[in-house]
XYZ file of C-alpha atoms in Angstrom:
639
model
C -14.759 -10.820 23.403
C -17.897 -12.689 22.571
C -16.210 -15.023 20.302
C -19.677 -17.411 20.287
C -20.497 -15.051 17.608
C -18.146 -16.147 14.898
C -19.199 -19.452 15.011
C -22.140 -22.222 14.080
C -23.998 -22.671 16.915
C -27.623 -23.215 16.964
C -29.524 -25.933 19.132
C -32.323 -28.350 18.087
C -33.234 -32.008 16.596
C -31.272 -30.834 13.255
C -27.620 -31.267 12.685
C -26.638 -27.768 12.009
C -24.934 -26.824 8.416
C -21.546 -26.340 8.086
C -20.854 -22.731 9.782
C -19.723 -20.208 7.447
C -16.251 -20.326 8.981
C -15.574 -24.184 8.557
C -16.563 -23.741 4.624
C -13.945 -20.654 4.466
C -11.311 -23.081 5.922
C -12.150 -25.912 3.956
C -11.505 -23.774 0.998
C -8.101 -22.042 1.885
C -6.982 -25.612 2.522
C -7.820 -26.838 -0.840
C -6.245 -23.783 -2.194
C -3.280 -23.250 -0.072
C 0.344 -25.242 -0.728
C 2.133 -26.131 2.247
C 3.514 -22.592 4.290
C 1.632 -20.218 1.875
C -1.573 -19.049 0.498
C -2.184 -18.505 -2.749
C -3.607 -15.428 -4.331
C -6.984 -16.919 -5.375
C -7.736 -17.720 -1.169
C -7.694 -13.616 -1.148
C -9.840 -12.888 -3.889
C -13.166 -14.884 -3.159
C -13.510 -13.272 0.423
C -15.260 -10.440 1.994
C -16.360 -10.324 5.656
C -15.495 -8.467 9.062
C -12.468 -9.309 10.833
C -12.327 -8.767 14.432
C -8.991 -8.149 15.326
C -8.187 -7.809 19.607
C -4.843 -6.137 20.602
C -4.532 -7.803 23.961
C -0.973 -7.090 25.725
C 2.619 -7.265 24.782
C 5.676 -8.032 26.522
C 8.654 -5.782 26.018
C 12.478 -5.887 27.024
C 12.519 -2.627 29.092
C 9.648 -0.172 30.679
C 7.838 2.668 29.372
C 4.419 3.973 28.027
C 3.350 1.604 24.996
C 1.155 2.765 22.430
C 0.167 0.376 19.735
C -1.468 0.968 16.135
C -3.033 -1.385 13.930
C -2.951 -0.938 10.260
C -4.700 -2.257 7.122
C -4.917 -0.700 3.625
C -5.468 2.984 4.087
C -6.659 2.877 7.583
C -4.939 3.324 10.994
C -6.085 2.899 14.506
C -4.369 3.231 17.497
C -4.945 1.996 21.155
C -5.067 4.273 24.453
C -1.439 4.882 26.229
C -0.535 2.066 28.703
C 0.835 2.508 32.080
C 5.069 2.315 32.282
C 5.699 -1.280 32.325
C 7.212 -3.842 30.637
C 4.196 -5.724 30.056
C 1.368 -3.302 28.436
C -2.067 -4.284 28.327
C -4.560 -2.818 25.769
C -7.197 -4.955 25.416
C -8.546 -3.080 22.527
C -10.835 -4.223 19.650
C -11.536 -2.759 16.200
C -13.870 -4.482 13.248
C -11.904 -4.112 10.131
C -13.028 -4.821 6.574
C -12.072 -7.522 4.378
C -12.909 -7.059 0.696
C -12.878 -9.144 -2.638
C -9.410 -8.369 -4.024
C -8.543 -6.050 -1.255
C -5.990 -5.699 1.138
C -5.570 -8.481 3.780
C -2.208 -8.127 5.568
C -2.576 -6.083 8.582
C 0.645 -4.703 10.530
C 0.437 -3.656 14.236
C 3.266 -1.245 15.342
C 4.420 -0.615 18.590
C 5.728 2.855 19.983
C 7.270 3.979 23.530
C 5.983 7.401 24.285
C 8.302 9.197 25.779
C 8.994 11.827 23.305
C 7.338 15.183 22.760
C 7.152 15.594 19.238
C 6.688 12.101 18.092
C 7.006 8.302 19.560
C 9.551 6.171 18.558
C 8.762 2.799 16.718
C 10.386 -0.085 18.454
C 8.558 -3.063 17.534
C 6.482 -4.176 14.725
C 4.534 -7.376 13.132
C 2.448 -8.304 9.887
C -0.281 -10.730 10.043
C -2.147 -12.381 7.301
C -5.388 -11.910 7.931
C -6.469 -15.392 5.899
C -3.321 -17.356 6.826
C -4.885 -17.029 10.573
C -8.372 -17.320 9.582
C -7.194 -20.890 7.759
C -5.946 -22.610 10.985
C -8.101 -25.132 12.300
C -7.421 -24.311 16.057
C -10.689 -23.047 17.932
C -8.497 -20.968 20.320
C -8.269 -17.089 18.385
C -5.478 -16.014 20.500
C -2.345 -15.531 18.792
C 1.308 -14.770 20.215
C 3.025 -13.226 17.833
C 7.224 -12.110 17.923
C 7.768 -8.168 17.527
C 10.418 -7.268 14.923
C 13.230 -4.881 15.144
C 12.457 -2.210 12.679
C 15.898 -2.480 11.356
C 16.181 -6.358 10.874
C 13.416 -8.872 10.392
C 16.306 -11.379 11.996
C 15.692 -10.005 15.686
C 12.768 -9.739 18.048
C 12.466 -7.288 20.441
C 9.326 -8.701 22.396
C 6.057 -10.316 22.230
C 2.485 -9.312 21.413
C -0.449 -11.453 22.108
C -3.763 -10.843 19.977
C -6.981 -12.081 19.505
C -8.008 -12.592 15.850
C -11.127 -14.158 14.020
C -13.722 -13.153 11.107
C -17.430 -12.862 11.805
C -20.144 -15.039 9.773
C -21.587 -12.690 7.339
C -25.058 -14.194 8.221
C -24.169 -13.642 12.036
C -23.263 -10.065 11.350
C -26.124 -9.356 9.207
C -28.366 -10.737 12.145
C -26.377 -8.757 14.661
C -26.538 -5.572 12.709
C -30.698 -5.804 12.317
C -31.056 -6.852 15.915
C -29.227 -3.342 16.704
C -30.851 -1.379 14.590
C -34.248 -2.403 15.041
C -34.054 -1.790 18.578
C -33.770 2.121 17.125
C -37.232 2.294 16.235
C -38.612 0.201 19.220
C -39.926 2.932 20.685
C -41.774 1.488 23.908
C -38.848 -0.775 24.186
C -40.892 -4.291 24.654
C -38.295 -5.831 22.711
C -40.987 -6.262 19.743
C -42.035 -4.031 16.818
C -45.613 -3.038 15.963
C -46.755 -2.416 12.643
C -46.291 1.125 12.926
C -42.500 0.967 14.237
C -41.978 -1.181 11.352
C -43.188 0.923 8.585
C -40.959 3.933 10.363
C -37.887 1.377 10.159
C -38.505 0.549 6.453
C -38.968 4.037 5.265
C -35.548 5.048 6.833
C -34.220 2.204 4.485
C -35.093 4.479 1.752
C -36.333 1.822 -0.614
C -39.568 2.586 -2.414
C -40.068 -0.930 -3.407
C -39.560 -2.525 -0.139
C -41.950 0.559 0.740
C -44.541 -0.573 -0.813
C -44.922 -3.819 0.712
C -44.359 -3.225 3.971
C -47.490 -5.139 5.209
C -46.285 -8.067 3.029
C -42.803 -8.056 4.703
C -44.481 -7.416 8.161
C -46.475 -10.771 7.377
C -43.680 -12.786 6.402
C -42.044 -11.480 9.788
C -45.150 -12.405 11.909
C -44.827 -15.947 11.915
C -47.760 -16.798 14.802
C -49.767 -13.505 13.555
C -50.084 -11.731 16.737
C -49.851 -8.634 15.353
C -45.846 -7.493 16.261
C -42.832 -8.995 15.362
C -40.129 -9.833 18.003
C -36.053 -9.021 17.411
C -35.233 -12.443 16.655
C -37.921 -13.176 13.839
C -37.189 -9.655 11.931
C -33.802 -9.912 11.968
C -34.213 -13.146 10.070
C -36.650 -11.883 7.844
C -34.313 -8.925 7.025
C -31.187 -11.791 6.330
C -33.307 -14.177 4.529
C -34.648 -10.732 2.602
C -31.416 -9.233 1.886
C -29.947 -12.697 -0.032
C -33.103 -12.114 -2.533
C -33.691 -8.671 -2.832
C -31.848 -6.056 -0.682
C -34.529 -3.855 1.230
C -31.647 -1.148 2.512
C -31.088 1.686 -0.280
C -29.146 3.725 1.763
C -27.377 4.147 5.593
C -29.592 5.194 8.215
C -26.046 6.353 9.984
C -23.974 8.276 7.162
C -26.910 8.472 4.496
C -24.252 6.927 2.020
C -26.078 4.871 -0.871
C -25.572 1.770 -0.756
C -26.872 0.338 -4.391
C -23.072 0.407 -5.809
C -22.062 -1.970 -3.058
C -23.103 -5.819 -3.506
C -25.249 -7.389 -0.857
C -22.412 -8.349 1.556
C -20.515 -5.131 1.725
C -23.377 -3.267 1.528
C -24.447 -4.915 5.196
C -20.594 -4.533 6.109
C -20.753 -0.760 5.616
C -23.983 -0.729 8.094
C -22.122 -2.679 10.595
C -19.250 -0.831 10.784
C -21.021 2.629 10.252
C -23.016 1.851 12.868
C -20.421 0.792 15.641
C -18.697 4.297 14.563
C -22.194 5.615 15.156
C -22.608 4.239 18.543
C -18.895 4.292 19.695
C -18.586 0.390 20.509
C -15.112 0.584 18.628
C -12.640 0.466 21.489
C -9.717 1.736 18.922
C -9.221 5.403 17.774
C -9.833 5.494 14.043
C -9.708 8.218 11.614
C -5.669 7.907 10.704
C -3.898 7.070 7.394
C -0.732 5.566 8.806
C 0.691 4.138 11.977
C 3.228 7.248 11.827
C 0.273 9.592 11.865
C -1.672 7.760 14.747
C 1.973 7.939 16.759
C 2.807 11.604 16.301
C 3.223 13.792 19.419
C 1.391 16.940 20.645
C 3.382 19.114 18.527
C 2.290 17.671 15.290
C -1.151 17.846 16.174
C -0.479 21.832 16.987
C 1.457 22.306 13.442
C -1.571 20.660 11.638
C -3.706 22.609 13.683
C -2.164 25.774 12.661
C -2.106 24.677 9.136
C 1.675 24.141 9.173
C 1.491 20.781 7.978
C -0.921 18.524 6.350
C -1.538 14.807 6.042
C -3.331 13.495 3.059
C -3.134 11.182 0.240
C -2.039 11.919 -3.555
C -0.650 15.083 -5.413
C -1.282 17.588 -2.701
C 0.753 15.376 -0.134
C 3.597 15.121 -2.422
C 3.678 18.532 -3.655
C 2.708 21.162 -1.094
C 2.456 19.221 1.975
C 4.791 17.899 4.996
C 4.300 14.225 4.471
C 4.270 12.045 1.018
C 2.433 9.163 1.414
C 2.782 6.466 -0.789
C 0.939 2.600 -1.261
C 3.075 -0.532 -0.523
C 2.021 -3.035 -3.210
C 3.237 -5.826 -1.427
C 0.724 -5.335 1.823
C -1.617 -2.231 -0.137
C -0.835 -0.161 2.992
C -0.409 3.539 3.307
C 2.879 4.170 4.643
C 5.116 7.822 5.162
C 8.150 8.208 3.360
C 10.482 9.578 5.894
C 12.500 13.185 4.932
C 14.066 15.792 7.107
C 11.213 18.582 7.923
C 14.407 21.147 7.181
C 14.851 19.504 3.343
C 11.061 19.664 2.789
C 10.758 23.547 3.719
C 14.033 24.469 1.399
C 12.651 22.251 -1.514
C 9.286 24.142 -1.279
C 10.596 27.713 -1.249
C 12.843 26.691 -4.073
C 10.617 24.506 -6.231
C 7.277 25.802 -5.355
C 7.481 29.620 -5.547
C 8.243 32.482 -8.376
C 11.126 33.455 -5.709
C 12.594 29.944 -6.041
C 12.390 30.151 -9.973
C 14.135 33.296 -9.595
C 16.752 31.273 -7.537
C 16.685 28.549 -10.379
C 17.505 31.021 -12.942
C 20.415 33.065 -11.591
C 22.535 30.698 -9.822
C 20.572 27.710 -7.926
C 21.722 25.193 -10.420
C 25.290 26.136 -10.198
C 25.112 25.730 -6.528
C 23.197 22.710 -6.768
C 25.854 21.219 -8.980
C 28.679 22.610 -6.580
C 26.887 20.919 -3.573
C 26.385 17.401 -5.463
C 30.278 17.206 -6.338
C 31.445 18.478 -2.441
C 28.800 15.709 -0.797
C 29.818 13.355 -3.415
C 33.784 13.861 -2.623
C 32.512 13.472 1.081
C 30.803 10.476 1.002
C 33.785 8.776 -0.694
C 35.906 9.665 2.166
C 36.646 7.294 4.910
C 35.392 9.677 7.660
C 31.996 9.240 5.974
C 31.744 5.541 7.304
C 30.632 7.255 10.517
C 27.682 8.210 8.675
C 26.064 5.206 8.421
C 25.037 4.187 11.942
C 22.866 7.674 11.862
C 21.491 7.191 8.947
C 20.451 3.518 9.835
C 18.683 4.937 12.731
C 16.745 7.488 10.547
C 15.243 5.036 8.240
C 15.232 2.212 10.558
C 11.840 0.985 9.495
C 12.748 1.039 6.002
C 16.051 -0.459 5.319
C 16.216 -4.446 6.267
C 19.421 -5.241 6.884
C 19.005 -9.176 6.903
C 18.573 -8.382 3.144
C 22.466 -6.692 2.698
C 24.902 -9.230 1.139
C 27.728 -8.080 3.257
C 27.471 -6.755 6.850
C 27.716 -3.287 7.962
C 31.638 -3.558 9.020
C 32.396 -4.549 5.543
C 31.628 -1.061 4.332
C 34.759 1.775 4.285
C 32.739 4.583 3.046
C 29.163 5.805 3.038
C 29.080 5.626 -0.484
C 29.986 1.731 -0.513
C 27.374 1.696 2.014
C 24.808 3.428 -0.187
C 25.361 1.540 -3.705
C 25.240 -1.891 -1.386
C 24.270 -5.226 -3.150
C 21.571 -7.598 -1.752
C 21.606 -11.242 -0.940
C 20.175 -13.382 -4.309
C 16.935 -14.137 -2.907
C 15.885 -10.628 -1.307
C 14.213 -10.020 -5.226
C 12.489 -12.258 -6.963
C 11.826 -11.919 -10.476
C 8.747 -12.406 -11.337
C 7.895 -14.796 -14.294
C 11.502 -14.717 -14.938
C 11.265 -17.386 -17.626
C 8.467 -15.345 -19.641
C 9.748 -12.464 -21.511
C 6.082 -11.095 -22.453
C 5.909 -9.997 -18.376
C 7.809 -6.901 -17.876
C 8.988 -6.209 -14.343
C 9.905 -3.171 -11.828
C 13.564 -1.818 -12.514
C 14.224 -0.353 -8.805
C 13.105 -0.215 -5.688
C 10.956 3.131 -5.765
C 8.002 4.966 -5.843
C 6.569 3.855 -9.084
C 4.049 6.138 -10.868
C 2.339 4.719 -14.087
C 0.397 6.025 -17.200
C -1.162 4.655 -19.902
C 0.092 7.258 -21.956
C 2.275 10.697 -21.723
C -0.405 12.757 -21.749
C -1.773 11.191 -18.708
C 1.490 11.322 -17.087
C 1.313 15.852 -17.900
C -2.482 15.858 -16.526
C -1.789 13.780 -13.574
C 1.822 14.243 -12.332
C 4.701 16.033 -13.983
C 3.757 20.072 -14.148
C 6.099 21.145 -15.597
C 5.523 24.410 -17.825
C 8.131 22.296 -21.127
C 7.874 18.711 -20.647
C 8.323 16.722 -23.355
C 9.081 12.928 -24.816
C 11.555 14.835 -27.299
C 13.317 16.782 -24.522
C 13.366 13.629 -22.431
C 15.043 11.328 -24.747
C 17.422 13.738 -27.255
C 16.633 14.551 -30.825
C 18.470 11.622 -31.788
C 16.896 8.734 -29.813
C 13.347 9.767 -29.953
C 11.033 8.499 -32.233
C 7.050 9.000 -33.213
C 6.332 5.681 -31.529
C 7.708 7.015 -28.032
C 5.704 10.395 -28.569
C 2.573 8.720 -27.315
C 3.639 5.558 -25.471
C 3.181 4.419 -21.802
C 5.577 5.963 -19.571
C 6.793 4.698 -15.990
C 8.703 7.004 -13.293
C 10.623 4.678 -10.760
C 11.807 7.271 -8.225
C 14.216 6.574 -5.482
C 14.450 8.143 -2.131
C 17.750 7.628 -0.426
C 17.095 4.870 2.146
C 16.201 2.901 -1.360
C 18.858 -0.250 -2.247
C 20.168 2.054 -5.410
C 21.074 -0.645 -7.926
C 18.511 -0.377 -11.281
C 17.592 -3.727 -13.215
C 16.236 -4.324 -16.521
C 12.740 -4.408 -17.068
C 12.800 -6.515 -20.159
C 15.080 -8.854 -22.170
C 16.538 -7.719 -25.500
C 19.905 -6.107 -26.883
C 21.165 -2.757 -25.714
C 21.262 -0.631 -28.749
C 22.426 2.616 -27.650
C 23.647 4.856 -24.787
C 23.573 8.552 -24.866
C 24.464 11.028 -22.298
C 22.842 14.330 -21.547
C 24.468 17.003 -19.805
C 22.294 18.519 -17.326
C 21.102 20.327 -13.939
C 20.768 18.019 -10.753
C 17.756 19.129 -9.335
C 15.627 16.840 -6.287
C 13.649 14.299 -8.059
C 11.209 14.706 -4.838
C 7.328 15.292 -6.180
C 7.795 18.662 -4.701
C 10.000 19.607 -7.741
C 8.567 17.470 -10.136
C 4.887 18.823 -9.452
C 6.193 21.766 -9.773
C 5.035 24.421 -12.665
C 8.514 26.275 -12.297
C 11.130 23.935 -13.471
C 11.155 20.896 -15.560
C 13.384 18.423 -13.747
C 12.974 15.380 -15.791
C 13.739 17.193 -19.311
C 16.635 19.871 -17.461
C 18.666 17.116 -15.355
C 21.804 15.254 -16.422
C 20.472 11.709 -17.480
C 21.950 8.815 -19.439
C 19.116 7.245 -22.178
C 19.688 4.001 -23.435
C 17.459 1.900 -25.770
C 16.782 -1.660 -25.497
C 15.459 -3.513 -28.605
C 13.200 -6.489 -27.811
C 11.038 -8.927 -29.438
C 7.912 -8.450 -27.112
C 7.751 -4.854 -26.855
C 9.443 -3.364 -29.674
C 11.857 -0.485 -28.398
C 12.002 0.512 -24.834
C 13.637 3.305 -23.466
C 15.376 3.550 -20.262
C 16.344 6.910 -18.440
C 18.843 7.259 -15.486
C 18.349 10.603 -14.046
C 20.760 12.153 -11.947
C 19.659 14.305 -8.769
C 20.616 16.892 -6.088
C 23.673 14.834 -4.430
C 23.625 12.225 -7.093
C 26.168 13.052 -9.894
C 27.298 9.810 -10.723
C 25.600 6.888 -12.942
C 27.437 3.799 -13.244
C 26.539 1.304 -16.186
C 27.313 -2.434 -15.528
C 26.325 -3.487 -19.401
C 27.537 -2.004 -22.663
C 26.055 -1.534 -25.875
C 25.579 -4.441 -27.794
C 24.919 -6.654 -24.718
C 21.812 -9.185 -24.921
C 20.350 -8.709 -21.308
C 17.524 -10.448 -19.261
C 15.356 -8.937 -17.557
C 15.992 -8.445 -13.556
C 19.733 -8.270 -14.568
C 21.501 -5.608 -12.921
C 21.987 -2.594 -14.987
C 23.888 0.073 -13.207
C 23.568 2.035 -10.023
C 23.654 5.735 -8.605
C 25.650 7.159 -5.899
C 24.210 9.074 -3.080
C 21.175 10.592 -3.015
C 17.568 10.157 -4.411
C 17.069 9.560 -8.424
C 14.795 8.588 -10.621
C 14.402 5.858 -13.633
C 12.045 6.447 -16.447
C 10.801 3.624 -18.626
C 8.998 4.292 -21.997
C 6.968 2.030 -23.876
C 6.117 2.384 -27.640
C 2.585 3.021 -28.013
C 0.071 0.131 -27.729
C 3.036 -1.935 -26.592
C 2.428 -2.636 -22.825
C -0.500 -3.348 -20.795
C 0.683 -2.172 -17.254
C -0.899 -3.545 -14.207
C -3.988 -2.311 -13.558
C -3.208 -1.546 -9.710
C -0.273 0.910 -10.754
C -2.728 2.773 -13.191
C -5.607 3.091 -10.580
C -3.175 4.129 -7.675
C -1.450 6.735 -10.234
C -4.650 8.154 -11.352
C -5.134 9.114 -7.749
C -1.954 10.980 -7.824
C -0.589 7.935 -5.446
C 2.791 6.494 -5.615
C 3.224 2.795 -5.229
C 5.904 1.784 -3.512
C 7.745 -1.219 -5.216
C 10.969 -3.620 -5.397
C 13.008 -4.769 -8.186
C 11.268 -7.543 -9.840
C 7.741 -7.066 -9.134
C 5.630 -7.624 -12.156
C 4.935 -4.350 -13.680
C 2.833 -5.189 -16.993
C 2.428 -7.628 -20.068
C 3.387 -7.253 -23.793
C 0.203 -6.737 -26.224
C 2.136 -8.090 -29.158
C 2.248 -11.538 -28.095
C 1.707 -14.029 -31.130
C -2.017 -15.083 -30.670
C -1.636 -18.436 -32.207
C 1.026 -21.547 -31.500
C 2.805 -22.982 -34.198
C 0.736 -25.700 -35.948
C 2.103 -29.248 -35.658
C 4.164 -30.317 -39.321
C 1.774 -33.081 -41.001
C 4.830 -35.182 -41.419
C 5.016 -36.040 -37.917
C 1.116 -36.831 -37.426
C -0.281 -40.308 -37.980
C -3.514 -41.936 -38.123
C -4.767 -44.598 -35.650
C -7.245 -47.524 -36.976
């Protein structure tokens, strides 16, 4: 793989300075506690990670495909021969950004199906943790985990992973680009060739001092500059003042990027442009990368689309959300026939007519009938099929009781989790609010933002959501957080704040789906027309917080385990939904909470964030700025 490029190493009489890699490792070791990496280690590094998926050992023979996902990009290998020991030897360079994703996922699919391929195993790799190891051997052998349970392995994967030294990256890039203007291919640049290169970089200041720069590079004064001399000059000059204003490959302006990210962009763009990357890119998720020819045909024929944001949720066949823990795009699984029926009802005028002429009653009847069935002993046989469909999104090792414990489907659906499964962020600090449910979250600083970006109903209002009795002026322009639960989620909801439950109000209504296809419809008002229970929590840190549990299609029942007058602590269980998808909405008074920036930024892109109970939601803006002064009676003056 040419691993030498990643290490310090220049000969000569003087002892070389510590390499970037060794300096970075030392910094990581200083910041990490035993067995873990602190967030700080991930925040002050940017560079290029080179990952090679070498081979795997599987438990049966098939034709295999591997996908590498990091952030909002996914790449795939070629398909192997029929074997239980596939070899790919596929490499990809990926960008590690400051504050960006650093947990890569590798998924392995068997490819014996026409319409889609079957996920068999996966692993997650913290690239910073791999880099922090003292070993110079870049080879890693990693267990492939069963998608249903992280306690079970289904094979092993061999990869190579290391990070290039940014200085080596700069020099390597410069050598490759300079070769483009070496017209006579003599390994040296004349002044005219050098001039053409500087002009291509688009920097007017540099263009005016081409001769000065050329003379700096021409150390021996022979009128030509070899590749190494000029590569060194550009690397040094880049430290002082960037010579490159625009990318020669794609034309993108680089002034908005810092120095290292500009060079990384150039390196990756140049590699893509010359076809040096072995793995195929351009995918958003591993599911998309793994789809077979039938999906590609449907996309070509415009029967489906695959994109990030509101269009993906409201009118396309695929709903993409971003996993907050890994900062990786994932696809929400939903049956295609259900998507088509929802679009027909909620995204058309014909559907509006159906809703107005009896569809509400049909949905109510359907929910009641399905609810009775899910409480029958016969329904238990649906649990294995449900687990198989959602095998990559339900972790069996987190469930409190074994599957055999559940006598009906609904018992499984309202399953409890083991105590360690959902840690509560800053548990003793009531100035920190936490996420109320395992869900897809949308967070808005104001209700107006939510109407502009997400809720498209014709008549949505806070007063309509909370009811006249519980709505107050303070909520009208407050912050709004939507927790949308999908069928595969843990369906117990928890308290986001600590305080006293002031009141409960049950509001009757319909049972529309809470899927974005309906929420983003201009033909109905899911949140203000659905059956719901509103509770008001009085807190010291956030003022009053409205907690709205909303029923949905197949969810006619909401059960609360707390009562009016109870003092509750954030993270405590509050209640649960029975079978189906459902939603919790929390409304904070105006200027009471500062919602975490990543949640707001994703929502501004109309992109839902996949969160878990107990994750940090935001901080109180009403914290007392001053601490209590010490009592003078307790003070003493020492001579």
